[in-house]
Each structure stands twice: as structure tokens, then as C-alpha cells.
mmCIF file of C-alpha atoms and ligand atoms in Angstrom:
data_model
loop_
_atom_site.group_PDB
_atom_site.id
_atom_site.type_symbol
_atom_site.label_atom_id
_atom_site.label_comp_id
_atom_site.label_asym_id
_atom_site.label_seq_id
_atom_site.Cartn_x
_atom_site.Cartn_y
_atom_site.Cartn_z
ATOM 1 C CA MET A 236 189.318 23.105 213.453
ATOM 2 C CA PHE A 237 187.365 21.638 216.360
ATOM 3 C CA ASP A 238 188.677 18.642 218.262
ATOM 4 C CA PRO A 239 186.366 15.660 217.672
ATOM 5 C CA SER A 240 187.724 13.828 220.707
ATOM 6 C CA SER A 241 186.790 16.670 223.068
ATOM 7 C CA HIS A 242 184.579 15.730 225.990
ATOM 8 C CA LYS A 243 182.824 19.053 226.194
ATOM 9 C CA PRO A 244 179.047 18.762 226.522
ATOM 10 C CA ILE A 245 177.299 19.004 223.178
ATOM 11 C CA VAL A 246 174.924 21.864 222.558
ATOM 12 C CA LEU A 247 172.563 22.151 219.607
ATOM 13 C CA THR A 248 170.340 25.039 218.682
ATOM 14 C CA GLY A 249 169.033 26.319 215.443
ATOM 15 C CA ASP A 250 166.760 28.689 213.638
ATOM 16 C CA ARG A 251 164.205 28.274 210.928
ATOM 17 C CA THR A 252 165.489 30.044 207.876
ATOM 18 C CA THR A 253 162.450 32.218 207.261
ATOM 19 C CA GLY A 254 163.994 35.670 207.614
ATOM 20 C CA PRO A 255 167.013 37.580 208.868
ATOM 21 C CA LEU A 256 167.458 37.682 212.635
ATOM 22 C CA HIS A 257 166.617 40.628 214.872
ATOM 23 C CA LEU A 258 167.404 42.122 218.275
ATOM 24 C CA GLY A 259 165.043 39.656 219.973
ATOM 25 C CA HIS A 260 167.203 36.796 218.700
ATOM 26 C CA TYR A 261 170.293 38.663 219.850
ATOM 27 C CA VAL A 262 169.270 39.058 223.522
ATOM 28 C CA GLY A 263 167.372 35.767 223.659
ATOM 29 C CA SER A 264 169.942 33.455 222.132
ATOM 30 C CA LEU A 265 172.746 34.749 219.898
ATOM 31 C CA LYS A 266 174.651 36.459 222.697
ATOM 32 C CA ASN A 267 174.522 33.251 224.720
ATOM 33 C CA ARG A 268 175.673 31.145 221.766
ATOM 34 C CA VAL A 269 178.757 33.325 221.362
ATOM 35 C CA LYS A 270 179.620 32.449 224.977
ATOM 36 C CA LEU A 271 178.677 28.769 224.711
ATOM 37 C CA GLN A 272 181.126 28.152 221.899
ATOM 38 C CA GLU A 273 183.945 28.685 224.429
ATOM 39 C CA THR A 274 182.746 26.041 226.881
ATOM 40 C CA HIS A 275 180.726 23.574 224.780
ATOM 41 C CA ARG A 276 180.972 21.637 221.573
ATOM 42 C CA GLN A 277 178.382 23.702 219.696
ATOM 43 C CA PHE A 278 176.403 22.910 216.575
ATOM 44 C CA LEU A 279 174.085 25.440 214.962
ATOM 45 C CA LEU A 280 171.435 24.121 212.636
ATOM 46 C CA LEU A 281 170.031 26.221 209.825
ATOM 47 C CA ALA A 282 166.612 24.585 209.926
ATOM 48 C CA ASP A 283 165.518 24.959 206.319
ATOM 49 C CA THR A 284 163.554 21.691 206.224
ATOM 50 C CA GLN A 285 161.638 22.736 209.314
ATOM 51 C CA ALA A 286 161.052 26.167 207.741
ATOM 52 C CA LEU A 287 159.331 24.406 204.842
ATOM 53 C CA THR A 288 156.737 22.883 207.171
ATOM 54 C CA ASP A 289 154.837 26.155 207.120
ATOM 55 C CA ASN A 290 156.456 27.773 204.060
ATOM 56 C CA ALA A 291 156.031 25.027 201.487
ATOM 57 C CA HIS A 292 154.632 27.630 199.056
ATOM 58 C CA ASP A 293 157.863 29.654 199.172
ATOM 59 C CA PRO A 294 160.979 27.455 199.081
ATOM 60 C CA ALA A 295 162.915 30.332 197.485
ATOM 61 C CA LYS A 296 162.466 32.374 200.667
ATOM 62 C CA VAL A 297 163.655 29.445 202.774
ATOM 63 C CA ARG A 298 166.714 28.979 200.541
ATOM 64 C CA ARG A 299 167.614 32.673 200.473
ATOM 65 C CA ASN A 300 167.479 32.928 204.250
ATOM 66 C CA VAL A 301 169.967 30.102 204.776
ATOM 67 C CA LEU A 302 172.602 32.634 203.747
ATOM 68 C CA GLU A 303 170.969 35.552 205.589
ATOM 69 C CA VAL A 304 170.830 33.719 208.921
ATOM 70 C CA ALA A 305 174.371 32.413 208.459
ATOM 71 C CA LEU A 306 175.523 36.013 207.898
ATOM 72 C CA ASP A 307 173.761 37.053 211.101
ATOM 73 C CA TYR A 308 175.501 34.269 213.040
ATOM 74 C CA LEU A 309 178.937 35.210 211.781
ATOM 75 C CA ALA A 310 178.316 38.946 212.190
ATOM 76 C CA VAL A 311 177.502 38.647 215.910
ATOM 77 C CA GLY A 312 180.637 36.619 216.590
ATOM 78 C CA ILE A 313 179.849 32.961 216.004
ATOM 79 C CA ASP A 314 183.261 31.605 215.090
ATOM 80 C CA PRO A 315 183.166 28.780 212.528
ATOM 81 C CA LEU A 316 186.371 27.392 214.017
ATOM 82 C CA LYS A 317 184.581 26.894 217.336
ATOM 83 C CA THR A 318 180.982 26.296 216.233
ATOM 84 C CA THR A 319 179.868 23.975 213.455
ATOM 85 C CA ILE A 320 177.180 25.656 211.375
ATOM 86 C CA CYS A 321 175.245 23.195 209.229
ATOM 87 C CA VAL A 322 172.228 23.051 206.957
ATOM 88 C CA GLN A 323 169.394 20.703 207.919
ATOM 89 C CA SER A 324 168.390 19.665 204.398
ATOM 90 C CA GLY A 325 171.979 18.547 203.787
ATOM 91 C CA LEU A 326 171.742 15.927 206.548
ATOM 92 C CA PRO A 327 169.810 12.916 205.233
ATOM 93 C CA ALA A 328 170.301 10.995 208.501
ATOM 94 C CA LEU A 329 167.849 13.431 210.114
ATOM 95 C CA ALA A 330 165.108 12.452 207.683
ATOM 96 C CA GLU A 331 165.779 8.754 208.234
ATOM 97 C CA LEU A 332 165.737 9.107 212.015
ATOM 98 C CA THR A 333 162.493 11.079 211.744
ATOM 99 C CA THR A 334 160.890 8.231 209.790
ATOM 100 C CA LEU A 335 161.911 5.727 212.458
ATOM 101 C CA TYR A 336 160.863 7.956 215.377
ATOM 102 C CA LEU A 337 157.418 8.604 213.879
ATOM 103 C CA ASN A 338 156.495 5.027 214.777
ATOM 104 C CA TYR A 339 157.078 5.765 218.458
ATOM 105 C CA VAL A 340 154.739 8.775 218.631
ATOM 106 C CA THR A 341 150.981 8.914 218.332
ATOM 107 C CA VAL A 342 149.003 11.491 216.362
ATOM 108 C CA ALA A 343 147.056 12.241 219.537
ATOM 109 C CA ARG A 344 150.316 13.067 221.347
ATOM 110 C CA LEU A 345 151.397 15.363 218.523
ATOM 111 C CA GLU A 346 148.039 17.143 218.585
ATOM 112 C CA ARG A 347 148.354 17.639 222.346
ATOM 113 C CA ASN A 348 151.746 19.348 222.129
ATOM 114 C CA PRO A 349 151.029 22.856 223.510
ATOM 115 C CA THR A 350 153.569 24.543 221.223
ATOM 116 C CA ILE A 351 152.044 22.959 218.138
ATOM 117 C CA LYS A 352 148.497 23.739 219.307
ATOM 118 C CA ASP A 353 149.376 27.441 219.683
ATOM 119 C CA GLU A 354 151.185 27.538 216.366
ATOM 120 C CA ILE A 355 148.324 25.835 214.510
ATOM 121 C CA ARG A 356 145.946 28.432 215.937
ATOM 122 C CA ALA A 357 148.281 31.327 215.100
ATOM 123 C CA ARG A 358 148.697 30.143 211.513
ATOM 124 C CA GLY A 359 144.963 29.606 211.017
ATOM 125 C CA PHE A 360 145.437 26.114 209.565
ATOM 126 C CA GLY A 361 142.015 24.976 210.807
ATOM 127 C CA ARG A 362 141.712 21.312 209.827
ATOM 128 C CA ASP A 363 144.186 21.712 206.955
ATOM 129 C CA ILE A 364 147.367 21.182 208.925
ATOM 130 C CA PRO A 365 150.315 20.180 206.750
ATOM 131 C CA ALA A 366 151.376 16.726 207.973
ATOM 132 C CA GLY A 367 154.978 17.909 207.993
ATOM 133 C CA PHE A 368 154.003 20.705 210.352
ATOM 134 C CA LEU A 369 152.210 18.444 212.811
ATOM 135 C CA CYS A 370 155.215 16.124 212.805
ATOM 136 C CA TYR A 371 157.997 18.710 213.022
ATOM 137 C CA PRO A 372 158.514 18.024 216.757
ATOM 138 C CA VAL A 373 159.547 14.515 215.762
ATOM 139 C CA ALA A 374 161.982 15.909 213.201
ATOM 140 C CA GLN A 375 163.299 18.232 215.896
ATOM 141 C CA ALA A 376 163.789 15.208 218.158
ATOM 142 C CA ALA A 377 165.869 13.735 215.336
ATOM 143 C CA ASP A 378 167.902 16.966 215.157
ATOM 144 C CA ILE A 379 168.652 16.983 218.864
ATOM 145 C CA THR A 380 169.351 13.281 219.363
ATOM 146 C CA SER A 381 171.397 12.811 216.205
ATOM 147 C CA PHE A 382 174.001 15.279 217.482
ATOM 148 C CA LYS A 383 173.894 13.617 220.925
ATOM 149 C CA ALA A 384 173.131 17.053 222.325
ATOM 150 C CA THR A 385 172.386 17.196 226.036
ATOM 151 C CA VAL A 386 172.004 20.968 226.203
ATOM 152 C CA VAL A 387 169.398 22.722 224.069
ATOM 153 C CA PRO A 388 169.088 26.458 224.727
ATOM 154 C CA VAL A 389 165.673 27.499 223.443
ATOM 155 C CA GLY A 390 162.907 29.968 224.193
ATOM 156 C CA GLU A 391 160.239 28.999 226.686
ATOM 157 C CA ASP A 392 157.793 28.220 223.877
ATOM 158 C CA GLN A 393 160.056 25.375 222.741
ATOM 159 C CA ALA A 394 160.181 23.554 226.107
ATOM 160 C CA PRO A 395 157.328 21.139 225.177
ATOM 161 C CA LEU A 396 159.356 20.091 222.130
ATOM 162 C CA ILE A 397 162.259 19.015 224.316
ATOM 163 C CA GLU A 398 159.851 17.132 226.538
ATOM 164 C CA GLN A 399 158.510 15.316 223.492
ATOM 165 C CA THR A 400 162.090 14.616 222.370
ATOM 166 C CA ASN A 401 162.874 12.983 225.701
ATOM 167 C CA GLU A 402 159.757 10.811 225.471
ATOM 168 C CA ILE A 403 160.986 9.546 222.121
ATOM 169 C CA VAL A 404 164.454 8.962 223.563
ATOM 170 C CA ARG A 405 162.991 6.826 226.352
ATOM 171 C CA ARG A 406 160.795 4.820 223.967
ATOM 172 C CA ILE A 407 163.651 4.086 221.576
ATOM 173 C CA ASN A 408 166.074 3.229 224.369
ATOM 174 C CA HIS A 409 163.445 0.967 225.922
ATOM 175 C CA GLN A 410 162.830 -0.743 222.588
ATOM 176 C CA ILE A 411 166.538 -1.255 221.998
ATOM 177 C CA GLY A 412 167.241 -2.234 225.581
ATOM 178 C CA ARG A 413 170.104 0.157 226.191
ATOM 179 C CA ASP A 414 170.742 3.902 226.188
ATOM 180 C CA VAL A 415 171.624 4.535 222.566
ATOM 181 C CA LEU A 416 170.080 8.016 222.694
ATOM 182 C CA LEU A 417 170.654 10.739 225.277
ATOM 183 C CA GLU A 418 168.016 12.847 226.966
ATOM 184 C CA ALA A 419 168.444 16.581 226.538
ATOM 185 C CA GLU A 420 167.833 19.514 228.805
ATOM 186 C CA ALA A 421 166.071 22.652 227.613
ATOM 187 C CA VAL A 422 167.994 25.655 228.862
ATOM 188 C CA ILE A 423 165.583 28.581 228.951
ATOM 189 C CA PRO A 424 167.179 32.056 228.992
ATOM 190 C CA ARG A 425 166.675 34.006 232.188
ATOM 191 C CA VAL A 426 166.191 37.276 230.332
ATOM 192 C CA GLY A 427 162.579 37.721 229.344
ATOM 193 C CA ARG A 428 161.522 37.866 225.731
ATOM 194 C CA LEU A 429 162.172 41.208 224.060
ATOM 195 C CA PRO A 430 158.895 42.898 223.061
ATOM 196 C CA GLY A 431 158.391 44.424 219.621
ATOM 197 C CA ILE A 432 158.853 48.172 219.172
ATOM 198 C CA ASP A 433 155.033 48.471 219.278
ATOM 199 C CA GLY A 434 154.951 46.927 222.779
ATOM 200 C CA LYS A 435 153.466 43.626 221.572
ATOM 201 C CA ALA A 436 154.816 40.614 223.430
ATOM 202 C CA LYS A 437 156.891 39.238 220.587
ATOM 203 C CA MET A 438 159.339 40.875 218.234
ATOM 204 C CA SER A 439 158.754 39.423 214.799
ATOM 205 C CA LYS A 440 159.731 40.485 211.326
ATOM 206 C CA SER A 441 156.338 39.457 209.944
ATOM 207 C CA GLN A 442 154.599 41.755 212.465
ATOM 208 C CA GLY A 443 156.696 44.722 211.301
ATOM 209 C CA ASN A 444 157.772 45.447 214.890
ATOM 210 C CA ALA A 445 161.350 44.182 214.703
ATOM 211 C CA ILE A 446 164.767 45.828 214.512
ATOM 212 C CA LEU A 447 166.914 43.611 212.316
ATOM 213 C CA LEU A 448 170.567 43.001 213.123
ATOM 214 C CA SER A 449 171.220 44.291 209.602
ATOM 215 C CA ALA A 450 169.156 47.481 210.116
ATOM 216 C CA SER A 451 170.630 50.669 208.646
ATOM 217 C CA PRO A 452 171.306 53.672 210.910
ATOM 218 C CA ASP A 453 168.158 55.347 209.493
ATOM 219 C CA GLU A 454 166.029 52.271 210.166
ATOM 220 C CA ILE A 455 167.279 52.174 213.758
ATOM 221 C CA ARG A 456 166.545 55.877 214.249
ATOM 222 C CA ASP A 457 163.085 55.496 212.751
ATOM 223 C CA ALA A 458 162.269 52.402 214.859
ATOM 224 C CA VAL A 459 163.270 54.170 218.077
ATOM 225 C CA ARG A 460 161.244 57.231 217.102
ATOM 226 C CA ARG A 461 158.136 55.058 216.570
ATOM 227 C CA MET A 462 158.718 53.044 219.729
ATOM 228 C CA TYR A 463 155.811 52.563 222.136
ATOM 229 C CA THR A 464 156.209 54.461 225.423
ATOM 230 C CA ASP A 465 153.668 55.496 228.037
ATOM 231 C CA PRO A 466 150.577 56.706 226.136
ATOM 232 C CA ASN A 467 149.587 58.913 229.097
ATOM 233 C CA HIS A 468 152.938 60.676 229.246
ATOM 234 C CA LEU A 469 151.819 63.602 227.143
ATOM 235 C CA SER A 470 154.315 66.252 228.120
ATOM 236 C CA ALA A 471 157.824 65.989 229.501
ATOM 237 C CA SER A 472 156.799 67.464 232.852
ATOM 238 C CA ASP A 473 154.183 64.712 233.484
ATOM 239 C CA PRO A 474 155.132 61.743 235.642
ATOM 240 C CA GLY A 475 155.478 58.682 233.418
ATOM 241 C CA THR A 476 155.244 54.914 233.722
ATOM 242 C CA VAL A 477 158.276 52.738 233.177
ATOM 243 C CA GLU A 478 156.569 49.317 233.299
ATOM 244 C CA GLY A 479 155.563 48.174 229.828
ATOM 245 C CA ASN A 480 157.360 51.186 228.352
ATOM 246 C CA VAL A 481 159.363 49.639 225.546
ATOM 247 C CA VAL A 482 162.106 52.272 225.611
ATOM 248 C CA PHE A 483 162.969 51.342 229.189
ATOM 249 C CA THR A 484 162.628 47.614 228.506
ATOM 250 C CA TYR A 485 165.226 48.040 225.766
ATOM 251 C CA LEU A 486 167.483 50.202 227.932
ATOM 252 C CA ASP A 487 167.388 47.404 230.537
ATOM 253 C CA ALA A 488 168.327 44.892 227.843
ATOM 254 C CA PHE A 489 171.046 46.857 226.035
ATOM 255 C CA ASP A 490 172.391 49.750 228.124
ATOM 256 C CA GLU A 491 175.236 48.473 230.251
ATOM 257 C CA ASP A 492 175.300 51.555 232.462
ATOM 258 C CA GLU A 493 172.745 50.244 234.962
ATOM 259 C CA PRO A 494 173.004 53.102 237.504
ATOM 260 C CA ALA A 495 172.387 55.642 234.731
ATOM 261 C CA VAL A 496 169.316 53.724 233.548
ATOM 262 C CA ALA A 497 168.005 53.532 237.123
ATOM 263 C CA GLU A 498 168.463 57.297 237.431
ATOM 264 C CA GLN A 499 166.582 57.899 234.161
ATOM 265 C CA LYS A 500 163.724 55.682 235.317
ATOM 266 C CA ALA A 501 163.418 57.575 238.586
ATOM 267 C CA HIS A 502 163.465 60.897 236.738
ATOM 268 C CA TYR A 503 160.825 59.680 234.252
ATOM 269 C CA ARG A 504 158.557 58.495 237.076
ATOM 270 C CA ARG A 505 158.951 61.811 238.900
ATOM 271 C CA GLY A 506 158.218 63.835 235.793
ATOM 272 C CA GLY A 507 160.460 66.219 233.911
ATOM 273 C CA LEU A 508 162.078 63.732 231.544
ATOM 274 C CA GLY A 509 160.728 63.722 228.015
ATOM 275 C CA ASP A 510 160.340 60.692 225.735
ATOM 276 C CA VAL A 511 162.582 62.358 223.168
ATOM 277 C CA THR A 512 165.493 62.488 225.617
ATOM 278 C CA VAL A 513 165.231 58.846 226.685
ATOM 279 C CA LYS A 514 164.800 57.767 223.098
ATOM 280 C CA ARG A 515 167.934 59.659 222.126
ATOM 281 C CA ARG A 516 169.865 57.719 224.763
ATOM 282 C CA LEU A 517 168.466 54.390 223.538
ATOM 283 C CA GLU A 518 169.201 55.262 219.947
ATOM 284 C CA THR A 519 172.863 55.855 220.775
ATOM 285 C CA VAL A 520 173.071 52.525 222.610
ATOM 286 C CA LEU A 521 171.509 50.618 219.704
ATOM 287 C CA GLN A 522 173.563 52.397 217.051
ATOM 288 C CA ASP A 523 176.739 51.534 218.982
ATOM 289 C CA LEU A 524 175.692 47.901 219.370
ATOM 290 C CA LEU A 525 174.635 47.351 215.772
ATOM 291 C CA ALA A 526 177.286 49.352 213.885
ATOM 292 C CA PRO A 527 180.080 46.741 214.160
ATOM 293 C CA ILE A 528 177.606 43.891 213.504
ATOM 294 C CA ARG A 529 176.320 45.638 210.367
ATOM 295 C CA GLU A 530 179.839 46.342 209.190
ATOM 296 C CA ARG A 531 181.000 42.742 209.640
ATOM 297 C CA ARG A 532 177.839 41.456 207.995
ATOM 298 C CA ALA A 533 178.271 43.719 204.968
ATOM 299 C CA GLN A 534 181.865 42.631 204.618
ATOM 300 C CA LEU A 535 180.914 38.930 204.719
ATOM 301 C CA ALA A 536 177.995 39.484 202.342
ATOM 302 C CA ARG A 537 180.449 40.741 199.722
ATOM 303 C CA ASN A 538 181.812 37.217 199.475
ATOM 304 C CA PRO A 539 178.822 34.846 199.747
ATOM 305 C CA ARG A 540 180.857 32.031 198.180
ATOM 306 C CA HIS A 541 183.108 32.022 201.221
ATOM 307 C CA VAL A 542 180.126 31.777 203.581
ATOM 308 C CA LEU A 543 178.514 29.009 201.514
ATOM 309 C CA ASP A 544 181.811 27.106 201.613
ATOM 310 C CA LEU A 545 181.794 27.383 205.415
ATOM 311 C CA LEU A 546 178.273 25.958 205.457
ATOM 312 C CA ARG A 547 179.263 23.104 203.147
ATOM 313 C CA GLU A 548 182.199 22.237 205.382
ATOM 314 C CA GLY A 549 180.064 22.433 208.551
ATOM 315 C CA THR A 550 177.381 20.297 206.938
ATOM 316 C CA ARG A 551 179.984 17.759 205.863
ATOM 317 C CA GLN A 552 181.191 17.404 209.462
ATOM 318 C CA ALA A 553 177.637 17.220 210.787
ATOM 319 C CA ARG A 554 176.803 14.530 208.237
ATOM 320 C CA ALA A 555 179.332 12.208 209.850
ATOM 321 C CA VAL A 556 178.069 12.921 213.377
ATOM 322 C CA THR A 557 174.388 12.421 212.537
ATOM 323 C CA GLN A 558 175.023 9.352 210.369
ATOM 324 C CA ALA A 559 176.811 7.682 213.294
ATOM 325 C CA THR A 560 173.699 8.085 215.453
ATOM 326 C CA LEU A 561 171.477 6.744 212.685
ATOM 327 C CA ASP A 562 173.767 3.715 212.405
ATOM 328 C CA ASP A 563 173.481 3.125 216.178
ATOM 329 C CA VAL A 564 169.683 3.275 216.063
ATOM 330 C CA ARG A 565 169.450 1.072 212.973
ATOM 331 C CA SER A 566 171.692 -1.582 214.429
ATOM 332 C CA GLY A 567 170.023 -1.255 217.865
ATOM 333 C CA LEU A 568 166.659 -1.974 216.291
ATOM 334 C CA GLY A 569 168.222 -4.773 214.296
ATOM 335 C CA LEU A 570 167.251 -3.378 210.906
ATOM 336 C CA PHE A 571 168.752 -4.672 207.678
ATOM 337 C CA GLN A 572 172.391 -3.601 207.239
HETATM 338 N N1 LIG B 835 162.251 25.079 216.268
HETATM 339 C C1 LIG B 835 163.340 26.002 216.338
HETATM 340 C C2 LIG B 835 162.813 27.402 216.051
HETATM 341 O O1 LIG B 835 161.745 27.556 215.524
HETATM 342 C C3 LIG B 835 164.429 25.697 215.340
HETATM 343 C C4 LIG B 835 165.073 24.355 215.521
HETATM 344 C C5 LIG B 835 165.081 23.321 214.633
HETATM 345 C C6 LIG B 835 165.787 23.894 216.669
HETATM 346 N N2 LIG B 835 165.743 22.271 215.114
HETATM 347 C C7 LIG B 835 166.197 22.570 216.362
HETATM 348 C C8 LIG B 835 166.124 24.457 217.899
HETATM 349 C C9 LIG B 835 166.912 21.800 217.284
HETATM 350 C C10 LIG B 835 166.839 23.689 218.817
HETATM 351 C C11 LIG B 835 167.234 22.383 218.509
HETATM 352 O O2 LIG B 835 163.490 28.365 216.338
#
């Protein structure tokens, strides 16, 4: 069990529980989280309440994916003895902190948040924005501050949320007159975002361009076969383009034999290297990466009770941590005790 008196810096990240995780999550964050659990006190939040902010019509999906995402975490090597995995809806202190924080944020500020603006556009809400959706950055500020996290590894798109969190921290601390809450730093991964297999900028299950961590060997083979390459590279003897060619982007991300990849790129550019050959190499790399993950996941999925027990225990621990912060804020503001 983790040592509560440890002085390691606290890191919090999480995922909305809207679907199983994919290779984009793996390169962008999961791999890093497996490392962070060795050096940091790490909490992972299964953000089911946040998932409801744009999935209110399908709570069953949100519920089901709590288990799916937890299985993905454990399958890639998140160790529940080193990382506390918890479920957002099981932490009532987060909702209470959100209610308090909402008074320190204006609607205009929420509407100006670039992440939210983009997401509102992408979801086609028009004027019918669920209030919970508009306010989720405030709930996320509650997530981050309640754990006293100072390190928040997130994708670039989430940076404005951390900025908004820190504004709230400063307002509350100013109101209370001392630093009850800690500011957090967004740690953006250096590796770029993994494109979808169709070459679109973002891998996403809903776009049908993802390779899930739970993909079967046939699904992996099929995805690699359909993968976007250079549309002008019509025959193997033609010179081809490597930039924007998803097969090479993935080889860069997953093939550890860098000199061999560099050699393949040069050959492809020169001409004489067919798509089928490079794809065969990538398929091998991905099959080797995902086989042990799939195996571990399947083994864990056979005993969902065990996984749910882990989540209950993690949530129980997180309840104490988040409640302590709520108590600090309540007494700082001088509310009724
Ligand atoms: N917004 C994050 C996402 O969509 C999920 C999340 C919820 C989160 N609470 C968080 C991330 C707190 C970091 C810290 O992926």
C-alpha cells in the first residue's frame, strides 16, 4: 500500500469514461503514467461525472466504461499498489468544491475558455450548451486542487483548463488570505499527438480511426492494411513521401529500432520500397506491443469483481484526501461547521 506520509510530488490525471483507450492514449499519456508512478504519488481519476457532461443521454455507456478504462490502465502496467485509481462520482467532496468554486468564476470567463469553445463547436451544441458542460472546467479545477496535485500531465488541448484552475486557486487563496490551495503545472508530452489510421489529426474511437489497446490480432492487421500512406506512391518503384505518411509516423512512435526506421525512410524516399513491406514491419511492431497488453487485459476481465474492488478501495482512499481539502476550504471561508 502507498505511504501517505511520502513527500513525493502529487500527480493527478484522468480520463473521461466514454470508451476504451487506444494507441493514442498509450503514446500520449499511459506510457508516461507507468513511469510517473515510480517517482510521484499518483492518482488516476476515472472521470465518469465529467463524461456525463456531454453524455447525459447515455449513463449506461459512462458506467460500462469505468471498468473498460480501468482494465486498460491495469493492462498497460499501472500498478494499484503504486497508483491510486478512483472513480469521480464516488467523491462527493469534488461536487461540493465545484459548487463553492463556481462563485469565483464568471460565465463570460467560462465561455472564453478556448478548449470549451472548440468543444462546443465540435459537438454542435449551438446555444443549447448543457450547463454542466460549460462548467466542467470548474469541476476539473476541483479534481486537481482537491488532491493537492502540482503536476498535471495532459494533452495540449487541456492547457487552458489548468490555467483556469490556477485562476480559481488564486481567487480562493486571496479570499481566504492564505495558500490553502496549490497551483498546478500542466505537463504537456513532448511527443506529438498520434494521428488516426486515416491520417486525420486525432485518433478517436468515435471517428473509427483508432486502434484500441484491446484490439484483436485481426483488427490490428486490418487497421494497418487500411492505413493512410502516400496517395501518390502508386507502385513500389516510385519515390514516396514520408511526411504525413501514417505508417512512418507510427514506426517513429512504436519501433524502437531507430536506425532501421531511418533506413526504411531513406529507401522509401528513393523508391523501391513498397507500402506492403513497410506495413508488414509496422504490423509486427504493433502485434508485439499489444499482445501482452491484450493478454493481461483478458485475464483481468475474467474477474471484474476483483477490478471493481480495487476501484472501491482506491476511491475510499481518495475520499479521505479530497474531503480534507474540502474541510480546509470550508473552514478557510468560515462556513458553518
Ligand atoms: N478532461 C480530461 C479528459 O478529457 C479528464 C480529466 C478529468 C482530467 N479530470 C481531470 C485530467 C483532472 C487531468 C486532471 O481527458
